[in-house]
Amino acid sequence: MSPQRNDSGSVEGGGCLDCNLWDKMVGLGLKPNIVTFNALINGFCKKKMIKEARKLFDDIAEQDLVPNAITFNTMIDAFCKAGMMEEGFALCNSMLDEGIFPNVSTYNCLIAGLCRNQNVRAAKKLLNEMENYELKFFQMFPPIIA
């Protein structure tokens, strides 16, 4: 498994992420771990290459690895920033299926995404849920929901 490239050597999708380090690791017989995947997924997300990030996320299981909270939160944040709230919440549910509980970062991403999408009522509901779990958010949200 390697990130897909096009003829110019760039990661498929027109991004400028370089996969030379990945190739060198694999060439040396080093198996990518979850930290490697997290770094690549984060890079794709920062470049707004969500489709490529999601493919890598889905490929984690092929390497006999399990996504961790960082992996999930990176993808959830990318989905929410792209206005893909359904995907963000679906991934949050998958997180629970894997036995990983949403943390402050997870709620922070979802609440910020809901606010960006003008869904203040849902953001307030999620904030209340978060407080019921005794989690404290670390980003200031608009006073309208607090």
mmCIF file with all atom_site columns, C-alpha atoms in Angstrom:
data_model
loop_
_atom_site.group_PDB
_atom_site.id
_atom_site.type_symbol
_atom_site.label_atom_id
_atom_site.label_alt_id
_atom_site.label_comp_id
_atom_site.label_asym_id
_atom_site.label_entity_id
_atom_site.label_seq_id
_atom_site.pdbx_PDB_ins_code
_atom_site.Cartn_x
_atom_site.Cartn_y
_atom_site.Cartn_z
_atom_site.occupancy
_atom_site.B_iso_or_equiv
_atom_site.pdbx_formal_charge
_atom_site.auth_seq_id
_atom_site.auth_comp_id
_atom_site.auth_asym_id
_atom_site.auth_atom_id
_atom_site.pdbx_PDB_model_num
ATOM 1   C CA . MET A 1 1   ? 0.000   0.000  0.000   1.00 0.00 ? 1   MET A CA 1
ATOM 2   C CA . SER A 1 2   ? 1.373   3.356  -0.977  1.00 0.00 ? 2   SER A CA 1
ATOM 3   C CA . PRO A 1 3   ? -0.238  6.722  -1.560  1.00 0.00 ? 3   PRO A CA 1
ATOM 4   C CA . GLN A 1 4   ? -1.314  6.886  -5.202  1.00 0.00 ? 4   GLN A CA 1
ATOM 5   C CA . ARG A 1 5   ? 0.794   9.004  -7.528  1.00 0.00 ? 5   ARG A CA 1
ATOM 6   C CA . ASN A 1 6   ? 0.165   10.437 -10.938 1.00 0.00 ? 6   ASN A CA 1
ATOM 7   C CA . ASP A 1 7   ? 2.664   10.516 -13.835 1.00 0.00 ? 7   ASP A CA 1
ATOM 8   C CA . SER A 1 8   ? 4.443   13.589 -12.479 1.00 0.00 ? 8   SER A CA 1
ATOM 9   C CA . GLY A 1 9   ? 5.214   11.834 -9.203  1.00 0.00 ? 9   GLY A CA 1
ATOM 10  C CA . SER A 1 10  ? 2.764   13.926 -7.227  1.00 0.00 ? 10  SER A CA 1
ATOM 11  C CA . VAL A 1 11  ? 0.230   12.298 -4.999  1.00 0.00 ? 11  VAL A CA 1
ATOM 12  C CA . GLU A 1 12  ? -2.906  11.479 -6.968  1.00 0.00 ? 12  GLU A CA 1
ATOM 13  C CA . GLY A 1 13  ? -5.398  14.312 -6.890  1.00 0.00 ? 13  GLY A CA 1
ATOM 14  C CA . GLY A 1 14  ? -3.016  17.091 -7.840  1.00 0.00 ? 14  GLY A CA 1
ATOM 15  C CA . GLY A 1 15  ? -1.478  17.585 -4.406  1.00 0.00 ? 15  GLY A CA 1
ATOM 16  C CA . CYS A 1 16  ? 2.116   18.411 -3.720  1.00 0.00 ? 16  CYS A CA 1
ATOM 17  C CA . LEU A 1 17  ? 2.762   15.907 -0.941  1.00 0.00 ? 17  LEU A CA 1
ATOM 18  C CA . ASP A 1 18  ? 5.974   14.023 -1.587  1.00 0.00 ? 18  ASP A CA 1
ATOM 19  C CA . CYS A 1 19  ? 5.925   10.284 -1.024  1.00 0.00 ? 19  CYS A CA 1
ATOM 20  C CA . ASN A 1 20  ? 9.698   9.759  -1.214  1.00 0.00 ? 20  ASN A CA 1
ATOM 21  C CA . LEU A 1 21  ? 9.961   9.162  2.525   1.00 0.00 ? 21  LEU A CA 1
ATOM 22  C CA . TRP A 1 22  ? 7.173   6.572  2.338   1.00 0.00 ? 22  TRP A CA 1
ATOM 23  C CA . ASP A 1 23  ? 8.950   4.830  -0.548  1.00 0.00 ? 23  ASP A CA 1
ATOM 24  C CA . LYS A 1 24  ? 12.284  4.869  1.313   1.00 0.00 ? 24  LYS A CA 1
ATOM 25  C CA . MET A 1 25  ? 10.694  3.392  4.421   1.00 0.00 ? 25  MET A CA 1
ATOM 26  C CA . VAL A 1 26  ? 9.030   0.606  2.472   1.00 0.00 ? 26  VAL A CA 1
ATOM 27  C CA . GLY A 1 27  ? 12.220  0.058  0.447   1.00 0.00 ? 27  GLY A CA 1
ATOM 28  C CA . LEU A 1 28  ? 14.168  -0.436 3.668   1.00 0.00 ? 28  LEU A CA 1
ATOM 29  C CA . GLY A 1 29  ? 11.628  -2.962 4.862   1.00 0.00 ? 29  GLY A CA 1
ATOM 30  C CA . LEU A 1 30  ? 10.204  -0.632 7.490   1.00 0.00 ? 30  LEU A CA 1
ATOM 31  C CA . LYS A 1 31  ? 6.516   -1.090 8.110   1.00 0.00 ? 31  LYS A CA 1
ATOM 32  C CA . PRO A 1 32  ? 4.566   2.163  8.416   1.00 0.00 ? 32  PRO A CA 1
ATOM 33  C CA . ASN A 1 33  ? 2.950   2.501  11.842  1.00 0.00 ? 33  ASN A CA 1
ATOM 34  C CA . ILE A 1 34  ? -0.039  4.535  12.958  1.00 0.00 ? 34  ILE A CA 1
ATOM 35  C CA . VAL A 1 35  ? 2.164   7.609  13.489  1.00 0.00 ? 35  VAL A CA 1
ATOM 36  C CA . THR A 1 36  ? 3.250   7.383  9.838   1.00 0.00 ? 36  THR A CA 1
ATOM 37  C CA . PHE A 1 37  ? -0.364  7.140  8.711   1.00 0.00 ? 37  PHE A CA 1
ATOM 38  C CA . ASN A 1 38  ? -1.383  10.013 10.989  1.00 0.00 ? 38  ASN A CA 1
ATOM 39  C CA . ALA A 1 39  ? 1.325   12.248 9.520   1.00 0.00 ? 39  ALA A CA 1
ATOM 40  C CA . LEU A 1 40  ? 0.294   11.480 5.942   1.00 0.00 ? 40  LEU A CA 1
ATOM 41  C CA . ILE A 1 41  ? -3.412  11.825 6.673   1.00 0.00 ? 41  ILE A CA 1
ATOM 42  C CA . ASN A 1 42  ? -2.770  15.153 8.397   1.00 0.00 ? 42  ASN A CA 1
ATOM 43  C CA . GLY A 1 43  ? -0.764  16.344 5.388   1.00 0.00 ? 43  GLY A CA 1
ATOM 44  C CA . PHE A 1 44  ? -3.548  15.415 2.985   1.00 0.00 ? 44  PHE A CA 1
ATOM 45  C CA . CYS A 1 45  ? -6.122  17.127 5.197   1.00 0.00 ? 45  CYS A CA 1
ATOM 46  C CA . LYS A 1 46  ? -4.061  20.323 5.410   1.00 0.00 ? 46  LYS A CA 1
ATOM 47  C CA . LYS A 1 47  ? -3.947  20.357 1.603   1.00 0.00 ? 47  LYS A CA 1
ATOM 48  C CA . LYS A 1 48  ? -7.740  19.829 1.557   1.00 0.00 ? 48  LYS A CA 1
ATOM 49  C CA . MET A 1 49  ? -7.233  16.452 -0.120  1.00 0.00 ? 49  MET A CA 1
ATOM 50  C CA . ILE A 1 50  ? -9.923  14.781 1.936   1.00 0.00 ? 50  ILE A CA 1
ATOM 51  C CA . LYS A 1 51  ? -10.622 11.996 -0.551  1.00 0.00 ? 51  LYS A CA 1
ATOM 52  C CA . GLU A 1 52  ? -6.961  10.927 -0.449  1.00 0.00 ? 52  GLU A CA 1
ATOM 53  C CA . ALA A 1 53  ? -6.854  11.234 3.339   1.00 0.00 ? 53  ALA A CA 1
ATOM 54  C CA . ARG A 1 54  ? -9.952  9.055  3.641   1.00 0.00 ? 54  ARG A CA 1
ATOM 55  C CA . LYS A 1 55  ? -8.426  6.425  1.356   1.00 0.00 ? 55  LYS A CA 1
ATOM 56  C CA . LEU A 1 56  ? -5.334  6.264  3.561   1.00 0.00 ? 56  LEU A CA 1
ATOM 57  C CA . PHE A 1 57  ? -7.575  6.108  6.625   1.00 0.00 ? 57  PHE A CA 1
ATOM 58  C CA . ASP A 1 58  ? -9.440  3.168  5.094   1.00 0.00 ? 58  ASP A CA 1
ATOM 59  C CA . ASP A 1 59  ? -6.135  1.463  4.206   1.00 0.00 ? 59  ASP A CA 1
ATOM 60  C CA . ILE A 1 60  ? -4.935  1.419  7.825   1.00 0.00 ? 60  ILE A CA 1
ATOM 61  C CA . ALA A 1 61  ? -6.665  -1.910 8.503   1.00 0.00 ? 61  ALA A CA 1
ATOM 62  C CA . GLU A 1 62  ? -4.760  -3.514 5.603   1.00 0.00 ? 62  GLU A CA 1
ATOM 63  C CA . GLN A 1 63  ? -1.584  -2.904 7.596   1.00 0.00 ? 63  GLN A CA 1
ATOM 64  C CA . ASP A 1 64  ? -3.023  -4.657 10.665  1.00 0.00 ? 64  ASP A CA 1
ATOM 65  C CA . LEU A 1 65  ? -3.183  -1.323 12.449  1.00 0.00 ? 65  LEU A CA 1
ATOM 66  C CA . VAL A 1 66  ? -6.009  0.400  14.281  1.00 0.00 ? 66  VAL A CA 1
ATOM 67  C CA . PRO A 1 67  ? -6.704  4.117  13.973  1.00 0.00 ? 67  PRO A CA 1
ATOM 68  C CA . ASN A 1 68  ? -6.244  6.025  17.230  1.00 0.00 ? 68  ASN A CA 1
ATOM 69  C CA . ALA A 1 69  ? -7.940  9.163  18.565  1.00 0.00 ? 69  ALA A CA 1
ATOM 70  C CA . ILE A 1 70  ? -5.510  11.351 16.617  1.00 0.00 ? 70  ILE A CA 1
ATOM 71  C CA . THR A 1 71  ? -6.347  9.561  13.377  1.00 0.00 ? 71  THR A CA 1
ATOM 72  C CA . PHE A 1 72  ? -10.081 9.890  13.927  1.00 0.00 ? 72  PHE A CA 1
ATOM 73  C CA . ASN A 1 73  ? -9.915  13.504 15.097  1.00 0.00 ? 73  ASN A CA 1
ATOM 74  C CA . THR A 1 74  ? -7.786  14.534 12.116  1.00 0.00 ? 74  THR A CA 1
ATOM 75  C CA . MET A 1 75  ? -10.352 13.111 9.706   1.00 0.00 ? 75  MET A CA 1
ATOM 76  C CA . ILE A 1 76  ? -13.334 14.438 11.676  1.00 0.00 ? 76  ILE A CA 1
ATOM 77  C CA . ASP A 1 77  ? -11.782 17.915 11.714  1.00 0.00 ? 77  ASP A CA 1
ATOM 78  C CA . ALA A 1 78  ? -11.173 17.794 7.949   1.00 0.00 ? 78  ALA A CA 1
ATOM 79  C CA . PHE A 1 79  ? -14.747 16.691 7.267   1.00 0.00 ? 79  PHE A CA 1
ATOM 80  C CA . CYS A 1 80  ? -16.170 19.412 9.513   1.00 0.00 ? 80  CYS A CA 1
ATOM 81  C CA . LYS A 1 81  ? -13.992 22.145 7.990   1.00 0.00 ? 81  LYS A CA 1
ATOM 82  C CA . ALA A 1 82  ? -15.178 21.040 4.547   1.00 0.00 ? 82  ALA A CA 1
ATOM 83  C CA . GLY A 1 83  ? -18.809 21.264 5.659   1.00 0.00 ? 83  GLY A CA 1
ATOM 84  C CA . MET A 1 84  ? -19.164 17.477 5.496   1.00 0.00 ? 84  MET A CA 1
ATOM 85  C CA . MET A 1 85  ? -20.851 17.195 8.879   1.00 0.00 ? 85  MET A CA 1
ATOM 86  C CA . GLU A 1 86  ? -22.618 13.892 8.166   1.00 0.00 ? 86  GLU A CA 1
ATOM 87  C CA . GLU A 1 87  ? -19.269 12.265 7.403   1.00 0.00 ? 87  GLU A CA 1
ATOM 88  C CA . GLY A 1 88  ? -17.767 13.782 10.544  1.00 0.00 ? 88  GLY A CA 1
ATOM 89  C CA . PHE A 1 89  ? -20.540 12.413 12.749  1.00 0.00 ? 89  PHE A CA 1
ATOM 90  C CA . ALA A 1 90  ? -20.432 9.029  10.985  1.00 0.00 ? 90  ALA A CA 1
ATOM 91  C CA . LEU A 1 91  ? -16.707 8.803  11.681  1.00 0.00 ? 91  LEU A CA 1
ATOM 92  C CA . CYS A 1 92  ? -17.366 9.752  15.304  1.00 0.00 ? 92  CYS A CA 1
ATOM 93  C CA . ASN A 1 93  ? -19.748 6.775  15.493  1.00 0.00 ? 93  ASN A CA 1
ATOM 94  C CA . SER A 1 94  ? -17.069 4.555  13.915  1.00 0.00 ? 94  SER A CA 1
ATOM 95  C CA . MET A 1 95  ? -14.694 5.811  16.568  1.00 0.00 ? 95  MET A CA 1
ATOM 96  C CA . LEU A 1 96  ? -17.069 4.497  19.232  1.00 0.00 ? 96  LEU A CA 1
ATOM 97  C CA . ASP A 1 97  ? -17.377 1.191  17.355  1.00 0.00 ? 97  ASP A CA 1
ATOM 98  C CA . GLU A 1 98  ? -13.587 0.838  17.660  1.00 0.00 ? 98  GLU A CA 1
ATOM 99  C CA . GLY A 1 99  ? -13.803 1.421  21.416  1.00 0.00 ? 99  GLY A CA 1
ATOM 100 C CA . ILE A 1 100 ? -12.262 4.886  21.218  1.00 0.00 ? 100 ILE A CA 1
ATOM 101 C CA . PHE A 1 101 ? -14.281 7.494  23.049  1.00 0.00 ? 101 PHE A CA 1
ATOM 102 C CA . PRO A 1 102 ? -14.658 11.015 21.681  1.00 0.00 ? 102 PRO A CA 1
ATOM 103 C CA . ASN A 1 103 ? -12.483 13.461 23.564  1.00 0.00 ? 103 ASN A CA 1
ATOM 104 C CA . VAL A 1 104 ? -12.337 17.232 23.860  1.00 0.00 ? 104 VAL A CA 1
ATOM 105 C CA . SER A 1 105 ? -10.742 17.506 20.411  1.00 0.00 ? 105 SER A CA 1
ATOM 106 C CA . THR A 1 106 ? -13.505 15.434 18.837  1.00 0.00 ? 106 THR A CA 1
ATOM 107 C CA . TYR A 1 107 ? -16.242 17.601 20.317  1.00 0.00 ? 107 TYR A CA 1
ATOM 108 C CA . ASN A 1 108 ? -14.293 20.760 19.512  1.00 0.00 ? 108 ASN A CA 1
ATOM 109 C CA . CYS A 1 109 ? -14.159 19.812 15.811  1.00 0.00 ? 109 CYS A CA 1
ATOM 110 C CA . LEU A 1 110 ? -17.838 18.874 15.650  1.00 0.00 ? 110 LEU A CA 1
ATOM 111 C CA . ILE A 1 111 ? -19.097 21.931 17.543  1.00 0.00 ? 111 ILE A CA 1
ATOM 112 C CA . ALA A 1 112 ? -16.939 24.309 15.497  1.00 0.00 ? 112 ALA A CA 1
ATOM 113 C CA . GLY A 1 113 ? -18.191 22.643 12.300  1.00 0.00 ? 113 GLY A CA 1
ATOM 114 C CA . LEU A 1 114 ? -21.802 22.998 13.366  1.00 0.00 ? 114 LEU A CA 1
ATOM 115 C CA . CYS A 1 115 ? -21.250 26.676 14.176  1.00 0.00 ? 115 CYS A CA 1
ATOM 116 C CA . ARG A 1 116 ? -19.595 27.246 10.786  1.00 0.00 ? 116 ARG A CA 1
ATOM 117 C CA . ASN A 1 117 ? -22.683 25.723 9.193   1.00 0.00 ? 117 ASN A CA 1
ATOM 118 C CA . GLN A 1 118 ? -25.022 27.980 11.191  1.00 0.00 ? 118 GLN A CA 1
ATOM 119 C CA . ASN A 1 119 ? -26.443 25.032 13.128  1.00 0.00 ? 119 ASN A CA 1
ATOM 120 C CA . VAL A 1 120 ? -26.285 26.657 16.549  1.00 0.00 ? 120 VAL A CA 1
ATOM 121 C CA . ARG A 1 121 ? -29.063 24.524 18.057  1.00 0.00 ? 121 ARG A CA 1
ATOM 122 C CA . ALA A 1 122 ? -27.194 21.290 17.270  1.00 0.00 ? 122 ALA A CA 1
ATOM 123 C CA . ALA A 1 123 ? -23.934 22.856 18.483  1.00 0.00 ? 123 ALA A CA 1
ATOM 124 C CA . LYS A 1 124 ? -25.552 23.767 21.805  1.00 0.00 ? 124 LYS A CA 1
ATOM 125 C CA . LYS A 1 125 ? -26.966 20.243 22.140  1.00 0.00 ? 125 LYS A CA 1
ATOM 126 C CA . LEU A 1 126 ? -23.539 18.738 21.488  1.00 0.00 ? 126 LEU A CA 1
ATOM 127 C CA . LEU A 1 127 ? -21.934 21.171 23.938  1.00 0.00 ? 127 LEU A CA 1
ATOM 128 C CA . ASN A 1 128 ? -24.407 20.034 26.611  1.00 0.00 ? 128 ASN A CA 1
ATOM 129 C CA . GLU A 1 129 ? -23.614 16.393 25.820  1.00 0.00 ? 129 GLU A CA 1
ATOM 130 C CA . MET A 1 130 ? -19.922 17.158 26.127  1.00 0.00 ? 130 MET A CA 1
ATOM 131 C CA . GLU A 1 131 ? -20.462 18.824 29.499  1.00 0.00 ? 131 GLU A CA 1
ATOM 132 C CA . ASN A 1 132 ? -22.468 15.797 30.660  1.00 0.00 ? 132 ASN A CA 1
ATOM 133 C CA . TYR A 1 133 ? -19.301 13.771 30.060  1.00 0.00 ? 133 TYR A CA 1
ATOM 134 C CA . GLU A 1 134 ? -17.454 16.404 32.104  1.00 0.00 ? 134 GLU A CA 1
ATOM 135 C CA . LEU A 1 135 ? -15.252 17.430 29.196  1.00 0.00 ? 135 LEU A CA 1
ATOM 136 C CA . LYS A 1 136 ? -14.183 21.050 28.914  1.00 0.00 ? 136 LYS A CA 1
ATOM 137 C CA . PHE A 1 137 ? -13.669 22.625 25.515  1.00 0.00 ? 137 PHE A CA 1
ATOM 138 C CA . PHE A 1 138 ? -10.481 24.545 24.834  1.00 0.00 ? 138 PHE A CA 1
ATOM 139 C CA . GLN A 1 139 ? -11.525 26.782 21.975  1.00 0.00 ? 139 GLN A CA 1
ATOM 140 C CA . MET A 1 140 ? -13.692 29.793 22.568  1.00 0.00 ? 140 MET A CA 1
ATOM 141 C CA . PHE A 1 141 ? -17.003 29.455 20.790  1.00 0.00 ? 141 PHE A CA 1
ATOM 142 C CA . PRO A 1 142 ? -19.360 32.296 19.992  1.00 0.00 ? 142 PRO A CA 1
ATOM 143 C CA . PRO A 1 143 ? -21.149 33.472 23.152  1.00 0.00 ? 143 PRO A CA 1
ATOM 144 C CA . ILE A 1 144 ? -24.460 32.635 21.491  1.00 0.00 ? 144 ILE A CA 1
ATOM 145 C CA . ILE A 1 145 ? -23.966 28.918 22.186  1.00 0.00 ? 145 ILE A CA 1
ATOM 146 C CA . ALA A 1 146 ? -22.111 29.104 25.489  1.00 0.00 ? 146 ALA A CA 1
#
